[in-house]
Amino acid sequence: MLHLTLESIIHGLLYIMAAALMFIVFTPRSLSSTLKRRLLFVGLLVVFTTVFLSLEEIDSLVYALHLTSVSLALAVLYEGLLPGVVTGMVLFFGGTLLYGNHWLPTGTAISVLLLTGLLFHFKIKPNTQQKLSLVNLFLVLLYMLIYIGVSLALGHALNVLQLGIIAVGVAFSSLLVSFIYFNVKNREWYEQMLIISEKNQIVGELAASISHEIRNPLTTTRGFLQLMSREPLDRETFERYRTYAFEGIDHANAIITDYLNFSKPSEEERRLLNVKDEIDGVIPWLKPYSALSNITVEVYHLSKEPLIICGEVKKFQQCMLNIMKNGIEAMPEGGKLTVQTELVRNKIQILVRDTGCGMDRSQVKRLGLPYYTTKERGTGLGLMVVMNMVREMNGKIFFHSKMNHGTICELQLERAAASE
């Protein structure tokens, strides 16, 4: 009998854990805290209970005290009224009809556990794993006391040693199942808290970075304005100080512009754009800038058919300008910037390749982070703007780079039908 008792406790515990983990792992986020979530719990409960009763040989007292109490406490404490009531009904009829347990001890213990569990579920709502484990342990022990008390009142003979083994198994199972269920069930809550924490940290870093980035050029401008007021000052020196002052103001303005473009992009009507035409239209704007750095710009359209996307003209142009400008600035000693368009597996691919200094893996991974830049006078916001715009166009952006071998920026955009 003792061997069957231990075997039944272990098998019952495995089935409870399997059902709980199946429910938590396969519950979609969209069903969280809804009636559908609870109905899914009930459905899995019925399936696992049916399989258990069909395949397992279990002692009737173990079923009544161990399987019923642990399963019911878990359902009512964590999931609430509907899963708790349905779990209680399934376990009640399974115990009375299949195992021949007396209806009075089973029904009384289940009713008490349900009412007490619902009280904890709706009113107290423990929010830590330790509290929930203690409440869960209290519920299963209360169930056992009620069941044993009613059974003894009815004159049923109970084996004390068997009761002791079952009591240990119930206590261990309730603590283990509660621990696992709590930690797995709350994984999404932990993820959300982590995301919120990261967002708050990023906001703080942005605020600090903006203040720092703007203060530097403004401080420089103020210094040169002070120098300009000193006498005597020759014309050449005066013009040089004025130029530096304007550059400081322009730099501060560029930081604010980049930040506004990232945080609140302008709204524009989306329409069909020909990628080839838009890129060809952007290149003339870059010619003077590239010529100053002794950089040649070459464009290759490798697909004969039109490359059409759905997007906003200004955003796409700004996106391409920022990427090309980054490539030019990566070649201070001159070089070649190559822009290539092609249709690859029904997606529009745009490659912007420079022959600059390149980046290592750690630098590539950090691209797009707030205020991270590899340029001496960069703000780190331009690439954030680019990535935001690419996402708005349902596209993807990748960077391939090696030190001293240049960088390739790859854009993959969804192709739109010309008739859209």
CSV table of C-alpha atoms in Angstrom, one decimal:
chain,number,residue,atom,x,y,z
A,1,MET,CA,0.0,0.0,0.0
A,2,LEU,CA,2.8,2.4,0.9
A,3,HIS,CA,4.5,1.7,-2.4
A,4,LEU,CA,1.3,2.5,-4.3
A,5,THR,CA,0.8,5.6,-2.3
A,6,LEU,CA,4.2,7.0,-3.1
A,7,GLU,CA,3.9,6.1,-6.8
A,8,SER,CA,0.4,7.7,-7.0
A,9,ILE,CA,1.7,10.9,-5.3
A,10,ILE,CA,4.7,11.2,-7.8
A,11,HIS,CA,2.5,10.5,-10.8
A,12,GLY,CA,-0.1,12.9,-9.7
A,13,LEU,CA,2.5,15.6,-9.1
A,14,LEU,CA,3.9,15.1,-12.6
A,15,TYR,CA,0.5,15.4,-14.2
A,16,ILE,CA,-0.3,18.6,-12.3
A,17,MET,CA,3.1,20.2,-13.2
A,18,ALA,CA,2.6,19.2,-16.9
A,19,ALA,CA,-0.9,20.7,-17.0
A,20,ALA,CA,0.2,23.9,-15.3
A,21,LEU,CA,3.3,24.3,-17.6
A,22,MET,CA,1.3,23.5,-20.7
A,23,PHE,CA,-1.2,26.2,-19.8
A,24,ILE,CA,1.3,28.9,-19.0
A,25,VAL,CA,3.7,28.2,-21.9
A,26,PHE,CA,1.1,28.0,-24.6
A,27,THR,CA,-1.3,30.7,-23.4
A,28,PRO,CA,-1.0,33.6,-25.9
A,29,ARG,CA,-0.5,37.1,-24.6
A,30,SER,CA,-3.8,38.2,-26.2
A,31,LEU,CA,-5.7,35.8,-23.8
A,32,SER,CA,-4.1,37.2,-20.7
A,33,SER,CA,-6.6,38.1,-18.0
A,34,THR,CA,-9.7,37.3,-20.1
A,35,LEU,CA,-12.5,34.8,-20.2
A,36,LYS,CA,-10.7,33.0,-23.0
A,37,ARG,CA,-7.7,32.4,-20.9
A,38,ARG,CA,-9.8,30.8,-18.2
A,39,LEU,CA,-11.6,28.7,-20.7
A,40,LEU,CA,-8.2,27.5,-22.0
A,41,PHE,CA,-7.3,26.6,-18.5
A,42,VAL,CA,-10.5,24.6,-18.1
A,43,GLY,CA,-10.0,22.8,-21.4
A,44,LEU,CA,-6.4,21.7,-20.5
A,45,LEU,CA,-7.6,20.6,-17.1
A,46,VAL,CA,-10.3,18.3,-18.7
A,47,VAL,CA,-7.8,16.9,-21.2
A,48,PHE,CA,-5.2,16.1,-18.6
A,49,THR,CA,-7.7,14.8,-16.1
A,50,THR,CA,-9.2,12.5,-18.7
A,51,VAL,CA,-5.7,11.2,-19.7
A,52,PHE,CA,-4.8,10.7,-16.1
A,53,LEU,CA,-7.9,8.8,-15.1
A,54,SER,CA,-7.6,6.6,-18.2
A,55,LEU,CA,-4.0,5.6,-17.9
A,56,GLU,CA,-3.0,5.8,-14.2
A,57,GLU,CA,-3.8,3.5,-11.3
A,58,ILE,CA,-4.0,5.6,-8.2
A,59,ASP,CA,-5.0,5.0,-4.7
A,60,SER,CA,-8.4,6.6,-4.0
A,61,LEU,CA,-7.3,8.3,-0.8
A,62,VAL,CA,-4.3,9.8,-2.7
A,63,TYR,CA,-6.7,11.1,-5.3
A,64,ALA,CA,-8.9,12.6,-2.7
A,65,LEU,CA,-6.2,14.2,-0.6
A,66,HIS,CA,-3.3,14.9,-2.9
A,67,LEU,CA,-4.4,15.3,-6.5
A,68,THR,CA,-7.7,17.1,-5.6
A,69,SER,CA,-6.3,19.5,-3.1
A,70,VAL,CA,-3.1,20.5,-5.0
A,71,SER,CA,-4.9,21.0,-8.3
A,72,LEU,CA,-7.9,22.9,-6.8
A,73,ALA,CA,-5.7,25.2,-4.7
A,74,LEU,CA,-3.6,26.0,-7.7
A,75,ALA,CA,-6.6,26.8,-9.9
A,76,VAL,CA,-8.6,28.9,-7.5
A,77,LEU,CA,-5.7,30.8,-6.0
A,78,TYR,CA,-4.0,31.8,-9.3
A,79,GLU,CA,-6.8,31.7,-11.8
A,80,GLY,CA,-10.0,32.6,-9.9
A,81,LEU,CA,-13.7,31.7,-9.8
A,82,LEU,CA,-14.4,29.9,-13.2
A,83,PRO,CA,-11.3,27.7,-13.3
A,84,GLY,CA,-11.7,27.0,-9.6
A,85,VAL,CA,-15.3,25.9,-9.8
A,86,VAL,CA,-14.8,23.8,-12.9
A,87,THR,CA,-11.7,22.1,-11.4
A,88,GLY,CA,-13.6,21.4,-8.2
A,89,MET,CA,-16.5,19.8,-10.1
A,90,VAL,CA,-14.3,17.7,-12.3
A,91,LEU,CA,-12.3,16.4,-9.4
A,92,PHE,CA,-15.4,15.8,-7.3
A,93,PHE,CA,-17.2,13.7,-9.9
A,94,GLY,CA,-13.9,11.9,-10.7
A,95,GLY,CA,-13.4,11.0,-7.1
A,96,THR,CA,-16.9,9.9,-6.3
A,97,LEU,CA,-17.9,8.2,-9.5
A,98,LEU,CA,-14.6,6.5,-10.5
A,99,TYR,CA,-12.8,6.0,-7.2
A,100,GLY,CA,-15.8,5.5,-4.9
A,101,ASN,CA,-14.9,8.2,-2.4
A,102,HIS,CA,-17.7,9.4,-0.2
A,103,TRP,CA,-19.4,12.5,-1.5
A,104,LEU,CA,-19.7,14.3,1.9
A,105,PRO,CA,-16.0,14.6,2.9
A,106,THR,CA,-15.0,15.4,-0.7
A,107,GLY,CA,-17.8,17.9,-1.3
A,108,THR,CA,-17.3,19.6,2.1
A,109,ALA,CA,-13.5,19.9,1.7
A,110,ILE,CA,-13.8,21.1,-1.9
A,111,SER,CA,-16.4,23.8,-0.9
A,112,VAL,CA,-14.3,25.1,2.0
A,113,LEU,CA,-11.1,25.2,-0.2
A,114,LEU,CA,-13.0,27.0,-2.9
A,115,LEU,CA,-14.5,29.7,-0.7
A,116,THR,CA,-11.2,30.2,1.2
A,117,GLY,CA,-9.2,30.3,-2.0
A,118,LEU,CA,-11.5,32.8,-3.6
A,119,LEU,CA,-11.2,35.0,-0.5
A,120,PHE,CA,-7.4,35.1,-0.9
A,121,HIS,CA,-7.7,35.5,-4.7
A,122,PHE,CA,-10.0,38.5,-4.7
A,123,LYS,CA,-9.3,40.2,-1.5
A,124,ILE,CA,-5.8,39.6,-0.2
A,125,LYS,CA,-4.0,39.1,-3.5
A,126,PRO,CA,-0.5,38.2,-2.3
A,127,ASN,CA,2.1,39.6,-4.7
A,128,THR,CA,5.2,37.6,-3.8
A,129,GLN,CA,6.1,34.1,-4.4
A,130,GLN,CA,6.7,33.4,-0.6
A,131,LYS,CA,3.2,34.7,0.3
A,132,LEU,CA,1.5,32.7,-2.4
A,133,SER,CA,3.4,29.5,-1.5
A,134,LEU,CA,2.3,29.9,2.2
A,135,VAL,CA,-1.3,30.6,1.2
A,136,ASN,CA,-1.3,27.6,-1.2
A,137,LEU,CA,0.2,25.4,1.6
A,138,PHE,CA,-2.5,26.7,4.0
A,139,LEU,CA,-5.3,25.8,1.6
A,140,VAL,CA,-4.2,22.2,0.9
A,141,LEU,CA,-3.6,21.5,4.6
A,142,LEU,CA,-7.1,23.0,5.4
A,143,TYR,CA,-8.6,20.8,2.8
A,144,MET,CA,-6.9,17.7,4.3
A,145,LEU,CA,-8.1,18.6,7.8
A,146,ILE,CA,-11.7,19.1,6.6
A,147,TYR,CA,-11.6,15.8,4.6
A,148,ILE,CA,-10.1,13.8,7.4
A,149,GLY,CA,-12.4,15.3,10.0
A,150,VAL,CA,-15.6,14.6,8.1
A,151,SER,CA,-14.4,11.1,7.2
A,152,LEU,CA,-13.7,10.3,10.9
A,153,ALA,CA,-17.1,11.7,11.8
A,154,LEU,CA,-18.7,9.3,9.4
A,155,GLY,CA,-16.8,6.4,11.0
A,156,HIS,CA,-14.3,5.8,8.1
A,157,ALA,CA,-11.1,4.0,9.1
A,158,LEU,CA,-7.9,5.8,7.9
A,159,ASN,CA,-4.4,4.5,8.0
A,160,VAL,CA,-2.3,6.9,10.0
A,161,LEU,CA,1.0,6.0,8.3
A,162,GLN,CA,-0.6,6.5,4.9
A,163,LEU,CA,-2.0,9.8,6.0
A,164,GLY,CA,1.4,10.9,7.1
A,165,ILE,CA,3.0,10.1,3.8
A,166,ILE,CA,0.2,11.8,1.9
A,167,ALA,CA,0.5,14.9,4.1
A,168,VAL,CA,4.2,15.2,3.3
A,169,GLY,CA,3.5,14.7,-0.4
A,170,VAL,CA,0.8,17.3,-0.4
A,171,ALA,CA,3.0,19.9,1.4
A,172,PHE,CA,5.9,19.2,-0.9
A,173,SER,CA,3.8,19.2,-4.1
A,174,SER,CA,1.9,22.4,-3.2
A,175,LEU,CA,5.2,24.3,-2.5
A,176,LEU,CA,6.9,23.0,-5.7
A,177,VAL,CA,3.9,23.6,-8.0
A,178,SER,CA,3.3,27.0,-6.5
A,179,PHE,CA,6.9,28.0,-7.0
A,180,ILE,CA,7.0,26.9,-10.6
A,181,TYR,CA,3.6,28.3,-11.5
A,182,PHE,CA,4.3,31.7,-10.0
A,183,ASN,CA,7.7,32.1,-11.6
A,184,VAL,CA,6.6,30.9,-15.1
A,185,LYS,CA,3.2,32.7,-14.9
A,186,ASN,CA,4.9,36.0,-14.0
A,187,ARG,CA,7.5,35.9,-16.7
A,188,GLU,CA,5.6,38.3,-18.8
A,189,TRP,CA,5.1,40.7,-15.9
A,190,TYR,CA,8.9,40.6,-15.2
A,191,GLU,CA,9.5,41.2,-18.9
A,192,GLN,CA,7.2,44.2,-18.9
A,193,MET,CA,8.8,45.7,-15.8
A,194,LEU,CA,12.2,45.2,-17.4
A,195,ILE,CA,11.0,47.0,-20.6
A,196,ILE,CA,9.6,49.8,-18.6
A,197,SER,CA,12.8,50.1,-16.5
A,198,GLU,CA,14.9,50.2,-19.7
A,199,LYS,CA,12.6,52.8,-21.2
A,200,ASN,CA,12.9,55.0,-18.1
A,201,GLN,CA,16.6,54.6,-18.2
A,202,ILE,CA,16.8,55.5,-21.9
A,203,VAL,CA,14.6,58.6,-21.3
A,204,GLY,CA,17.0,59.7,-18.5
A,205,GLU,CA,20.0,59.1,-20.8
A,206,LEU,CA,18.4,61.0,-23.6
A,207,ALA,CA,17.6,64.0,-21.3
A,208,ALA,CA,21.1,64.0,-19.9
A,209,SER,CA,22.7,63.5,-23.4
A,210,ILE,CA,20.6,66.3,-24.9
A,211,SER,CA,21.6,68.7,-22.2
A,212,HIS,CA,25.2,67.8,-22.5
A,213,GLU,CA,25.3,67.9,-26.3
A,214,ILE,CA,23.5,71.3,-26.5
A,215,ARG,CA,25.5,72.8,-23.7
A,216,ASN,CA,28.9,72.1,-25.4
A,217,PRO,CA,28.3,74.1,-28.6
A,218,LEU,CA,26.4,76.9,-26.7
A,219,THR,CA,29.3,77.2,-24.3
A,220,THR,CA,31.7,77.4,-27.2
A,221,THR,CA,29.5,80.0,-29.0
A,222,ARG,CA,29.4,82.1,-25.8
A,223,GLY,CA,33.1,82.0,-25.5
A,224,PHE,CA,33.7,83.2,-29.0
A,225,LEU,CA,31.1,85.9,-28.6
A,226,GLN,CA,33.0,87.1,-25.6
A,227,LEU,CA,36.3,87.1,-27.5
A,228,MET,CA,34.7,89.1,-30.3
A,229,SER,CA,33.9,91.9,-27.9
A,230,ARG,CA,37.5,92.4,-26.9
A,231,GLU,CA,39.6,95.2,-28.3
A,232,PRO,CA,41.7,95.4,-30.4
A,233,LEU,CA,40.6,92.6,-32.8
A,234,ASP,CA,41.7,92.4,-36.5
A,235,ARG,CA,39.2,91.7,-39.2
A,236,GLU,CA,40.5,88.2,-40.0
A,237,THR,CA,40.3,87.1,-36.3
A,238,PHE,CA,36.9,88.6,-35.9
A,239,GLU,CA,35.5,86.7,-38.9
A,240,ARG,CA,37.1,83.5,-37.7
A,241,TYR,CA,35.5,83.9,-34.2
A,242,ARG,CA,32.1,84.7,-35.8
A,243,THR,CA,32.3,81.6,-38.0
A,244,TYR,CA,33.0,79.4,-35.0
A,245,ALA,CA,30.1,81.0,-33.1
A,246,PHE,CA,27.7,80.3,-36.0
A,247,GLU,CA,29.0,76.7,-36.2
A,248,GLY,CA,28.3,76.2,-32.6
A,249,ILE,CA,24.7,77.5,-33.0
A,250,ASP,CA,24.2,75.3,-36.1
A,251,HIS,CA,25.5,72.3,-34.2
A,252,ALA,CA,23.0,72.9,-31.4
A,253,ASN,CA,20.2,73.4,-33.9
A,254,ALA,CA,21.2,70.1,-35.7
A,255,ILE,CA,21.0,68.2,-32.4
A,256,ILE,CA,17.5,69.6,-31.7
A,257,THR,CA,16.3,68.9,-35.2
A,258,ASP,CA,17.5,65.3,-35.1
A,259,TYR,CA,15.9,64.7,-31.8
A,260,LEU,CA,12.6,66.1,-33.0
A,261,ASN,CA,12.7,64.0,-36.1
A,262,PHE,CA,13.2,60.9,-34.0
A,263,SER,CA,10.6,61.7,-31.2
A,264,LYS,CA,7.9,63.3,-33.3
A,265,PRO,CA,8.3,62.6,-37.0
A,266,SER,CA,6.3,64.8,-39.3
A,267,GLU,CA,3.1,63.4,-40.8
A,268,GLU,CA,3.0,63.1,-44.6
A,269,GLU,CA,0.7,61.3,-47.0
A,270,ARG,CA,2.0,57.9,-48.1
A,271,ARG,CA,2.1,57.2,-51.8
A,272,LEU,CA,3.8,55.1,-54.4
A,273,LEU,CA,7.5,55.9,-54.8
A,274,ASN,CA,10.0,54.8,-57.5
A,275,VAL,CA,13.1,54.0,-55.6
A,276,LYS,CA,15.4,54.6,-58.6
A,277,ASP,CA,14.0,58.0,-59.3
A,278,GLU,CA,14.1,59.1,-55.6
A,279,ILE,CA,17.7,58.0,-55.3
A,280,ASP,CA,18.7,59.7,-58.5
A,281,GLY,CA,17.1,62.8,-57.2
A,282,VAL,CA,19.0,62.7,-54.0
A,283,ILE,CA,22.5,62.3,-55.5
A,284,PRO,CA,22.8,65.9,-56.8
A,285,TRP,CA,22.3,67.2,-53.3
A,286,LEU,CA,25.3,65.2,-52.2
A,287,LYS,CA,27.6,66.1,-55.1
A,288,PRO,CA,29.0,69.3,-53.6
A,289,TYR,CA,29.5,67.7,-50.1
A,290,SER,CA,31.2,64.7,-51.6
A,291,ALA,CA,33.4,66.8,-53.8
A,292,LEU,CA,34.8,68.7,-50.9
A,293,SER,CA,36.0,65.4,-49.4
A,294,ASN,CA,37.4,64.1,-52.7
A,295,ILE,CA,34.7,61.3,-52.9
A,296,THR,CA,33.1,59.9,-56.0
A,297,VAL,CA,29.5,58.8,-55.9
A,298,GLU,CA,28.4,56.0,-58.2
A,299,VAL,CA,24.8,54.6,-58.6
A,300,TYR,CA,23.9,51.3,-60.1
A,301,HIS,CA,20.3,50.1,-60.8
A,302,LEU,CA,20.7,46.4,-61.4
A,303,SER,CA,17.0,45.7,-62.1
A,304,LYS,CA,15.3,46.9,-65.2
A,305,GLU,CA,11.7,46.9,-63.8
A,306,PRO,CA,10.5,49.7,-61.7
A,307,LEU,CA,11.2,49.4,-57.9
A,308,ILE,CA,8.0,50.7,-56.3
A,309,ILE,CA,7.5,51.1,-52.6
A,310,CYS,CA,4.7,52.8,-50.5
A,311,GLY,CA,6.0,55.6,-48.4
A,312,GLU,CA,6.5,59.3,-47.8
A,313,VAL,CA,8.8,61.2,-50.1
A,314,LYS,CA,10.5,63.5,-47.6
A,315,LYS,CA,11.1,60.7,-45.1
A,316,PHE,CA,12.6,58.4,-47.7
A,317,GLN,CA,14.8,61.2,-49.1
A,318,GLN,CA,15.9,62.1,-45.5
A,319,CYS,CA,16.6,58.4,-44.8
A,320,MET,CA,18.8,58.0,-47.9
A,321,LEU,CA,20.5,61.4,-47.3
A,322,ASN,CA,21.5,60.4,-43.7
A,323,ILE,CA,22.8,57.0,-44.8
A,324,MET,CA,24.9,58.5,-47.7
A,325,LYS,CA,26.1,61.4,-45.6
A,326,ASN,CA,27.3,58.9,-43.0
A,327,GLY,CA,29.2,57.0,-45.7
A,328,ILE,CA,30.8,60.2,-46.9
A,329,GLU,CA,31.8,61.2,-43.4
A,330,ALA,CA,33.4,57.8,-42.9
A,331,MET,CA,35.9,58.6,-45.7
A,332,PRO,CA,37.7,61.8,-44.5
A,333,GLU,CA,40.7,61.0,-46.7
A,334,GLY,CA,38.5,60.5,-49.8
A,335,GLY,CA,37.2,57.3,-51.4
A,336,LYS,CA,34.1,56.0,-53.3
A,337,LEU,CA,30.5,55.8,-52.3
A,338,THR,CA,28.5,53.2,-54.2
A,339,VAL,CA,24.7,53.0,-54.2
A,340,GLN,CA,23.1,49.9,-55.6
A,341,THR,CA,19.5,49.0,-56.1
A,342,GLU,CA,18.2,45.5,-57.0
A,343,LEU,CA,15.1,43.3,-56.8
A,344,VAL,CA,16.0,40.3,-54.6
A,345,ARG,CA,13.3,37.6,-53.9
A,346,ASN,CA,10.6,40.2,-54.6
A,347,LYS,CA,12.1,42.6,-52.1
A,348,ILE,CA,13.7,45.9,-53.0
A,349,GLN,CA,17.4,45.9,-51.8
A,350,ILE,CA,19.4,49.1,-51.5
A,351,LEU,CA,23.1,48.8,-50.7
A,352,VAL,CA,25.1,51.9,-49.7
A,353,ARG,CA,28.8,51.0,-49.7
A,354,ASP,CA,31.7,53.2,-48.6
A,355,THR,CA,35.4,52.6,-48.6
A,356,GLY,CA,36.0,54.2,-45.2
A,357,CYS,CA,37.6,53.0,-42.0
A,358,GLY,CA,34.9,50.5,-41.2
A,359,MET,CA,33.8,49.3,-37.7
A,360,ASP,CA,34.3,46.3,-35.5
A,361,ARG,CA,31.5,44.0,-34.3
A,362,SER,CA,31.0,45.8,-31.0
A,363,GLN,CA,30.5,49.1,-32.9
A,364,VAL,CA,28.1,47.6,-35.4
A,365,LYS,CA,26.0,46.1,-32.6
A,366,ARG,CA,25.7,49.5,-30.9
A,367,LEU,CA,24.5,51.4,-34.0
A,368,GLY,CA,21.2,53.0,-33.4
A,369,LEU,CA,21.5,53.3,-29.6
A,370,PRO,CA,20.7,56.7,-28.2
A,371,TYR,CA,23.6,59.2,-28.8
A,372,TYR,CA,26.0,56.5,-29.9
A,373,THR,CA,28.2,57.7,-32.7
A,374,THR,CA,31.6,56.9,-34.2
A,375,LYS,CA,32.0,60.4,-35.6
A,376,GLU,CA,33.8,63.2,-33.8
A,377,ARG,CA,31.1,65.8,-34.2
A,378,GLY,CA,28.1,63.4,-34.6
A,379,THR,CA,24.9,63.5,-32.5
A,380,GLY,CA,24.1,59.8,-32.7
A,381,LEU,CA,20.4,60.7,-33.5
A,382,GLY,CA,20.6,60.6,-37.3
A,383,LEU,CA,20.8,56.8,-37.4
A,384,MET,CA,18.0,56.5,-34.9
A,385,VAL,CA,15.9,58.6,-37.3
A,386,VAL,CA,16.8,56.4,-40.2
A,387,MET,CA,15.9,53.2,-38.4
A,388,ASN,CA,12.6,54.7,-37.3
A,389,MET,CA,11.7,55.6,-40.8
A,390,VAL,CA,12.7,52.2,-42.2
A,391,ARG,CA,10.4,50.5,-39.7
A,392,GLU,CA,7.6,52.8,-40.7
A,393,MET,CA,8.1,51.6,-44.3
A,394,ASN,CA,7.9,48.0,-43.1
A,395,GLY,CA,11.5,47.6,-44.0
A,396,LYS,CA,14.6,46.2,-42.5
A,397,ILE,CA,18.1,47.7,-42.2
A,398,PHE,CA,21.4,45.8,-41.7
A,399,PHE,CA,25.0,46.9,-41.4
A,400,HIS,CA,28.0,44.9,-42.6
A,401,SER,CA,31.4,46.2,-41.8
A,402,LYS,CA,35.1,45.3,-41.1
A,403,MET,CA,37.8,47.5,-39.8
A,404,ASN,CA,39.7,49.2,-42.7
A,405,HIS,CA,37.4,47.5,-45.2
A,406,GLY,CA,34.5,50.0,-45.3
A,407,THR,CA,30.8,49.6,-44.4
A,408,ILE,CA,27.8,48.4,-46.3
A,409,CYS,CA,24.3,49.6,-45.2
A,410,GLU,CA,21.6,47.3,-46.5
A,411,LEU,CA,18.0,48.2,-46.7
A,412,GLN,CA,15.2,45.7,-47.5
A,413,LEU,CA,11.9,47.3,-48.4
A,414,GLU,CA,8.6,45.7,-49.3
A,415,ARG,CA,7.8,46.0,-53.0
A,416,ALA,CA,4.4,47.6,-53.8
A,417,ALA,CA,2.4,46.9,-56.9
A,418,ALA,CA,2.4,49.8,-59.4
A,419,SER,CA,-1.4,49.8,-59.4
A,420,GLU,CA,-1.8,50.3,-55.6
